[in-house]
Short mmCIF file of N, CA and C in Angstrom, two decimals:
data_model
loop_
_atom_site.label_atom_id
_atom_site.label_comp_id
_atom_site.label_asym_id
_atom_site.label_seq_id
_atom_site.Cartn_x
_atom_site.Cartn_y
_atom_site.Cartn_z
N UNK A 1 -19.61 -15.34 -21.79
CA UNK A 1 -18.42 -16.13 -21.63
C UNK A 1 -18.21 -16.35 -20.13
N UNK A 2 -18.12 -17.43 -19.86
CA UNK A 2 -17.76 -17.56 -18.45
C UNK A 2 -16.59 -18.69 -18.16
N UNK A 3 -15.96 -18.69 -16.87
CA UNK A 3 -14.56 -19.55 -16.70
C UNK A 3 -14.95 -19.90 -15.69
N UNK A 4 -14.36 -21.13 -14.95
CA UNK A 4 -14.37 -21.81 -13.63
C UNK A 4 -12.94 -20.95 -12.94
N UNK A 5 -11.53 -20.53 -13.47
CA UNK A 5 -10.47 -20.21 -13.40
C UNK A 5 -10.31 -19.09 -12.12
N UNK A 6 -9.52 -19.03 -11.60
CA UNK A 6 -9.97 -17.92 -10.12
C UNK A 6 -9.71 -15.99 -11.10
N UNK A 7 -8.65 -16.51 -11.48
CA UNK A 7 -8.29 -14.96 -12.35
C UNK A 7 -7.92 -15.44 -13.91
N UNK A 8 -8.56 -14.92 -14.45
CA UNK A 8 -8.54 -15.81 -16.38
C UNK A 8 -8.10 -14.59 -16.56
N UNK A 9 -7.01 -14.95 -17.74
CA UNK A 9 -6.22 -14.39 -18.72
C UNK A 9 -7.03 -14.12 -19.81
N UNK A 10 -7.06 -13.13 -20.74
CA UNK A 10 -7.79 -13.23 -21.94
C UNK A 10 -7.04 -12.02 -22.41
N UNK A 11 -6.98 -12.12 -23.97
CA UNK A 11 -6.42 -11.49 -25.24
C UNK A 11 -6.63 -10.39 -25.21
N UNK A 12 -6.31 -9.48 -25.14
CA UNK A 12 -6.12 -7.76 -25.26
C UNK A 12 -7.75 -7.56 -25.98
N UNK A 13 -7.95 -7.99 -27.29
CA UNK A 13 -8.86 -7.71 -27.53
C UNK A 13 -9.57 -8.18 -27.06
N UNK A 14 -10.41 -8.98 -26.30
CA UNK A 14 -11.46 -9.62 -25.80
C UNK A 14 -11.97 -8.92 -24.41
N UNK A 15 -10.59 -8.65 -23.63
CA UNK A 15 -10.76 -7.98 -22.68
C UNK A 15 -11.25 -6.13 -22.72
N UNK A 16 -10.77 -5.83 -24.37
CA UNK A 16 -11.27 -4.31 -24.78
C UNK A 16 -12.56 -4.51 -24.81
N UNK A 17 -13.75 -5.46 -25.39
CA UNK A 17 -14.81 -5.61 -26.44
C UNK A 17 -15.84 -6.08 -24.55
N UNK A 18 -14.90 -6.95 -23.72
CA UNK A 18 -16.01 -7.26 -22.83
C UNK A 18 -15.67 -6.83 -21.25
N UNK A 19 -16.68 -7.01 -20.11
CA UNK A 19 -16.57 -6.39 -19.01
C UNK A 19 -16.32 -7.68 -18.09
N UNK A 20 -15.38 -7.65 -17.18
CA UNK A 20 -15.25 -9.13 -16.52
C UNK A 20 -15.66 -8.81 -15.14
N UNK A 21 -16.12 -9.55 -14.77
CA UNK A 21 -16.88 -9.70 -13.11
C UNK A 21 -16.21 -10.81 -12.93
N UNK A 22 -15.77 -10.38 -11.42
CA UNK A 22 -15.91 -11.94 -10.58
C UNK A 22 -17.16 -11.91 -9.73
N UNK A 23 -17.10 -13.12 -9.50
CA UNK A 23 -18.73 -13.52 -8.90
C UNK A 23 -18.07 -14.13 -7.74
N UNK A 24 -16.77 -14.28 -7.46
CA UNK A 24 -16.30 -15.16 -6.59
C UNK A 24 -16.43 -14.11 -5.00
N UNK A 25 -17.18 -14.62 -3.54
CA UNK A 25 -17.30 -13.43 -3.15
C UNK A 25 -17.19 -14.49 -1.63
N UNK A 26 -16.39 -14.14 -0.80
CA UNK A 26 -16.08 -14.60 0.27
C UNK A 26 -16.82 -14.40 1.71
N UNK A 27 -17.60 -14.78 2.46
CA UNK A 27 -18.17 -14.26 3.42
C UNK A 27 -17.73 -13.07 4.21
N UNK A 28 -16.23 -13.42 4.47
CA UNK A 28 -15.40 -12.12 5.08
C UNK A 28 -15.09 -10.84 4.17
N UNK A 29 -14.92 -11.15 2.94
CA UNK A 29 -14.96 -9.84 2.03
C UNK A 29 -16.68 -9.15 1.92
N UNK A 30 -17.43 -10.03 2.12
CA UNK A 30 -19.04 -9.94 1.82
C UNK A 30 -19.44 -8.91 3.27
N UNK A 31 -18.92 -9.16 4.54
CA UNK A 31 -18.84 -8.26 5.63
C UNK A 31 -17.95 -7.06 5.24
N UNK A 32 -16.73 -7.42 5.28
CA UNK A 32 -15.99 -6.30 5.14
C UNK A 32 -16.53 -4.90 4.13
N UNK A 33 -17.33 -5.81 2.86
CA UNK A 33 -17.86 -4.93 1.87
C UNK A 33 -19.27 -3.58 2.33
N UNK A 34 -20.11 -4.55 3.16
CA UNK A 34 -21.26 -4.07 4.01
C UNK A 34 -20.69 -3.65 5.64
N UNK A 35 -20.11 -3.42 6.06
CA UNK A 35 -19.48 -2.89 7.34
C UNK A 35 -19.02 -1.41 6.36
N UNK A 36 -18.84 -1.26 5.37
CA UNK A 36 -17.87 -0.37 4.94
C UNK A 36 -19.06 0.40 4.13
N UNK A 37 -20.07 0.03 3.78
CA UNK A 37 -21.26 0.78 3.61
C UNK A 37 -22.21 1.25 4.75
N UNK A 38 -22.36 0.71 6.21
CA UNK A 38 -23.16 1.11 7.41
C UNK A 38 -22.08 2.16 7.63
N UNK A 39 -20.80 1.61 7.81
CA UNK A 39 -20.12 3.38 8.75
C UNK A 39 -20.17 4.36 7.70
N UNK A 40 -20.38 4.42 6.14
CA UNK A 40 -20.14 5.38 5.25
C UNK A 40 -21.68 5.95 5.92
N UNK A 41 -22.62 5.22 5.65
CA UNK A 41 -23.88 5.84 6.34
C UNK A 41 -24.31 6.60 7.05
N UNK A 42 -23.92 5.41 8.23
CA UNK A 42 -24.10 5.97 9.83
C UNK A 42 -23.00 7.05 10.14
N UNK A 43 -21.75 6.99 10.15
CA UNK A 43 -20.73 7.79 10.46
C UNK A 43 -19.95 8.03 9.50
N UNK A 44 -20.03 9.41 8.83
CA UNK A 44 -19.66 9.98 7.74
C UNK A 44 -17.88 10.14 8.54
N UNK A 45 -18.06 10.69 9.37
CA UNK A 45 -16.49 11.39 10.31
C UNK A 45 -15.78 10.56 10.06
N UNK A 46 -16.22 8.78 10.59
CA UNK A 46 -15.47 7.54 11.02
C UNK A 46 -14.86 7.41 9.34
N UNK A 47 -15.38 7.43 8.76
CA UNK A 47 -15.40 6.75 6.86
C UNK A 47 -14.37 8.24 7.05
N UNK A 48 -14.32 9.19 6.50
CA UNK A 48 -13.33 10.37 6.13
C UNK A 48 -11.58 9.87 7.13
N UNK A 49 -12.25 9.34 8.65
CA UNK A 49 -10.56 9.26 9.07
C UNK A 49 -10.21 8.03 8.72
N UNK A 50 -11.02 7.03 7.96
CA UNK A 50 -10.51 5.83 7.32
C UNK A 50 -10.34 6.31 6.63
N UNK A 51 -10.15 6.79 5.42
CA UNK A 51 -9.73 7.37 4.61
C UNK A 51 -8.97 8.14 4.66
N UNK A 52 -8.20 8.91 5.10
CA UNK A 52 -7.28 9.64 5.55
C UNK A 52 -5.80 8.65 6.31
N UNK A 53 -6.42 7.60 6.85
CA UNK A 53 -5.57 6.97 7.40
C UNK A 53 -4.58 6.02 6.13
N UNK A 54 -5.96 5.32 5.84
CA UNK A 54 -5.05 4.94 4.64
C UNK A 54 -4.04 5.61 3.25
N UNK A 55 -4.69 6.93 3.00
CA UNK A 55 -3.68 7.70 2.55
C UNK A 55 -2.40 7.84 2.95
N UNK A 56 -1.94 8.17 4.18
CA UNK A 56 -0.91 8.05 5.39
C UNK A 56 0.01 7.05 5.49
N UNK A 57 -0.94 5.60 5.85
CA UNK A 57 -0.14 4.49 5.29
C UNK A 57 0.65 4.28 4.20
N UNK A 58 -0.04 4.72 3.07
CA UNK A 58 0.51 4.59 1.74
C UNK A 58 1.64 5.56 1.68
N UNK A 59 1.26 6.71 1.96
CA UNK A 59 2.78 7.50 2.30
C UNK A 59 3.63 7.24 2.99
N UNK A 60 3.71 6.97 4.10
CA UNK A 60 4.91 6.60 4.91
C UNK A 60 5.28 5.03 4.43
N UNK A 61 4.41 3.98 3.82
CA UNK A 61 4.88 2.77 3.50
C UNK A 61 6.23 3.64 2.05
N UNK A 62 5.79 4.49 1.23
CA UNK A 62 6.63 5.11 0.15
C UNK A 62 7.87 6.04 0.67
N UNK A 63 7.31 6.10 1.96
CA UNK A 63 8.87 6.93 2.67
C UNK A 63 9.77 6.22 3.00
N UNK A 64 9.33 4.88 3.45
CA UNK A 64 9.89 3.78 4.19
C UNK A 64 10.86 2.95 2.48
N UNK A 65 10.21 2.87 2.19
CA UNK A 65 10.72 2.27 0.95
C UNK A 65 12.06 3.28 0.04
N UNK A 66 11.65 4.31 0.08
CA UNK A 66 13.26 5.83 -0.34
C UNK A 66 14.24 5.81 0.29
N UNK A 67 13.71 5.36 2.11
CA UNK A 67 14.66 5.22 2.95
C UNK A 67 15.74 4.36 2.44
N UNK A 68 15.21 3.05 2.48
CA UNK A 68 15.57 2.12 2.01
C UNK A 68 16.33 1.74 1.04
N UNK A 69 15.88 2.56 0.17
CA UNK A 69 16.85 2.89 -1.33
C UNK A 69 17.84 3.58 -1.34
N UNK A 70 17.50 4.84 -0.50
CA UNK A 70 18.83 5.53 -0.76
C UNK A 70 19.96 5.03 0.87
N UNK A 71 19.28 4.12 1.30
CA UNK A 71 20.66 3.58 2.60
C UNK A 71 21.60 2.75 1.24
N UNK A 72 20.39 1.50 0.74
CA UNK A 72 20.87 0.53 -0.07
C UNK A 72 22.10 1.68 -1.26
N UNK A 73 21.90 2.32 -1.47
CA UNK A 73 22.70 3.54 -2.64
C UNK A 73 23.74 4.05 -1.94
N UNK A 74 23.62 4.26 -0.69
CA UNK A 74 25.49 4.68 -0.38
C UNK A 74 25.98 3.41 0.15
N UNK A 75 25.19 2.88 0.84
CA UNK A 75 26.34 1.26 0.91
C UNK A 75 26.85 0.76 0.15
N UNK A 76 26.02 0.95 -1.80
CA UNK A 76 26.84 0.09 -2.58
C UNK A 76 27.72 1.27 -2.99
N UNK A 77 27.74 2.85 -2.62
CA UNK A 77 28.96 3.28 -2.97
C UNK A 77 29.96 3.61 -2.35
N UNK A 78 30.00 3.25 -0.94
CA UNK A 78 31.24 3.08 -0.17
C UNK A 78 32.35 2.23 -0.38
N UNK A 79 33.53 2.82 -0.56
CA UNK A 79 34.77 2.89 -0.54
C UNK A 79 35.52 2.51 0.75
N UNK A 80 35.51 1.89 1.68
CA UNK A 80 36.41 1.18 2.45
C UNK A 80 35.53 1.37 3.71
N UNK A 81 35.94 1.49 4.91
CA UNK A 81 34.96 0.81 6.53
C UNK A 81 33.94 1.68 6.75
N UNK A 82 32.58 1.00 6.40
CA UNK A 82 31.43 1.76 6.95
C UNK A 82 31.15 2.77 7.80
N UNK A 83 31.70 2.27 8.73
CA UNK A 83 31.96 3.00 9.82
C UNK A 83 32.98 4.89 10.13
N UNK A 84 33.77 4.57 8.66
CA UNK A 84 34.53 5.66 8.80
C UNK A 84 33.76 6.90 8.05
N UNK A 85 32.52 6.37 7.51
CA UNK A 85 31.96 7.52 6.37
C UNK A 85 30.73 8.03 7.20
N UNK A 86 31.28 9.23 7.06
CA UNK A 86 29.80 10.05 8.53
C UNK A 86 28.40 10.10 7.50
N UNK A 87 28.62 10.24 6.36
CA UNK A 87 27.24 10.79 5.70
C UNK A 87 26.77 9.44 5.85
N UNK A 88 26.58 8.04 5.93
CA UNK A 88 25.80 7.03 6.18
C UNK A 88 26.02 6.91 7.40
N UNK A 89 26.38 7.29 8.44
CA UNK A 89 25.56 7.38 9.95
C UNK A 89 24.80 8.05 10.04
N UNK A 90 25.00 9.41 9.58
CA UNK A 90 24.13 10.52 9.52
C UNK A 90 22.62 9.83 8.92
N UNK A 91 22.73 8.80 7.82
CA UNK A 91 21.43 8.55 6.74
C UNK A 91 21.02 7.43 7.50
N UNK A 92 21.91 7.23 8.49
CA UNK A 92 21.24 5.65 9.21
C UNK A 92 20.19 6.34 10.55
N UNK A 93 20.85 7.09 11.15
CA UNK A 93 20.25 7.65 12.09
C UNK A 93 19.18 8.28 11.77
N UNK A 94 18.70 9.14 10.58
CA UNK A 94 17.85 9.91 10.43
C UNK A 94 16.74 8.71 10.13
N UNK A 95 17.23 7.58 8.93
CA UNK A 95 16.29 6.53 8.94
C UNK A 95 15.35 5.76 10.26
N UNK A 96 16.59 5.93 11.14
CA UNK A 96 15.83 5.19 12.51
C UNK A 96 14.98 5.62 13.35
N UNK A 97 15.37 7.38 13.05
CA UNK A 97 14.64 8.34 14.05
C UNK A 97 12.87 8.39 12.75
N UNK A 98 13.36 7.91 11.72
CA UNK A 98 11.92 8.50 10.70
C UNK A 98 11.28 7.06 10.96
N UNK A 99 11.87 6.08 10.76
CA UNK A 99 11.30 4.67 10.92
C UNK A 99 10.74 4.48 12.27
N UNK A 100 11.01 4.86 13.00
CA UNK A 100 10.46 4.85 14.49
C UNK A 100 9.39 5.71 14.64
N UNK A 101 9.26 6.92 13.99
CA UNK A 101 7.82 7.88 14.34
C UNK A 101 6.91 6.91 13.64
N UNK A 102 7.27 6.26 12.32
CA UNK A 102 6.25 5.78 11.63
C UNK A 102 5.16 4.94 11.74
N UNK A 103 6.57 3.68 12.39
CA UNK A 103 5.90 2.55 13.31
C UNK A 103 5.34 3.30 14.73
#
């Protein structure tokens, strides 16, 4: 079975019964793919702190995002001038001092 379609949809079952490939393969993904097999090669160290790094990212992008949630969560439960409620300065400041190591 094959599609011209960039990402095809198909029926629960069809997609259980068969294996889908894209064939669609970009010169810059086609480097990126083989650059990422020579340093796994050549430099085992370099490949482990890529890997490590991106773990990191993904964590602090998920810290960054709680932050976020729980600022958004006492703003919508404040009760009269922002300004007069210490526990969201307190949550603003700690955000800025955590958002700042991150970046």
């Amino acid at each position: 079975m094959t599609s011209k379609l960039p990402n095809p949809h198909y029926l629960p079952e069809i997609s259980i019964k068969t294996t889908i490939i894209n064939f669609t393969v970009t010169p810059s993904g086609l480097e990126d793919q083989l650059l990422v097999e020579v340093v796994r090669y050549e430099r085992i160290e370099l490949e482990e702190q890529r890997d490590q790094l991106i773990v990191q990212i993904s964590e602090d992008n998920r810290e960054l995002i709680s932050l976020e949630d729980r600022i958004l969560k006492k703003l919508a439960e404040i009760a009269g001038a922002i300004l007069s409620d210490e526990e969201i300065i307190n949550i603003l400041d700690a955000s800025k001092i955590k958002s700042e190591s991150i970046n």
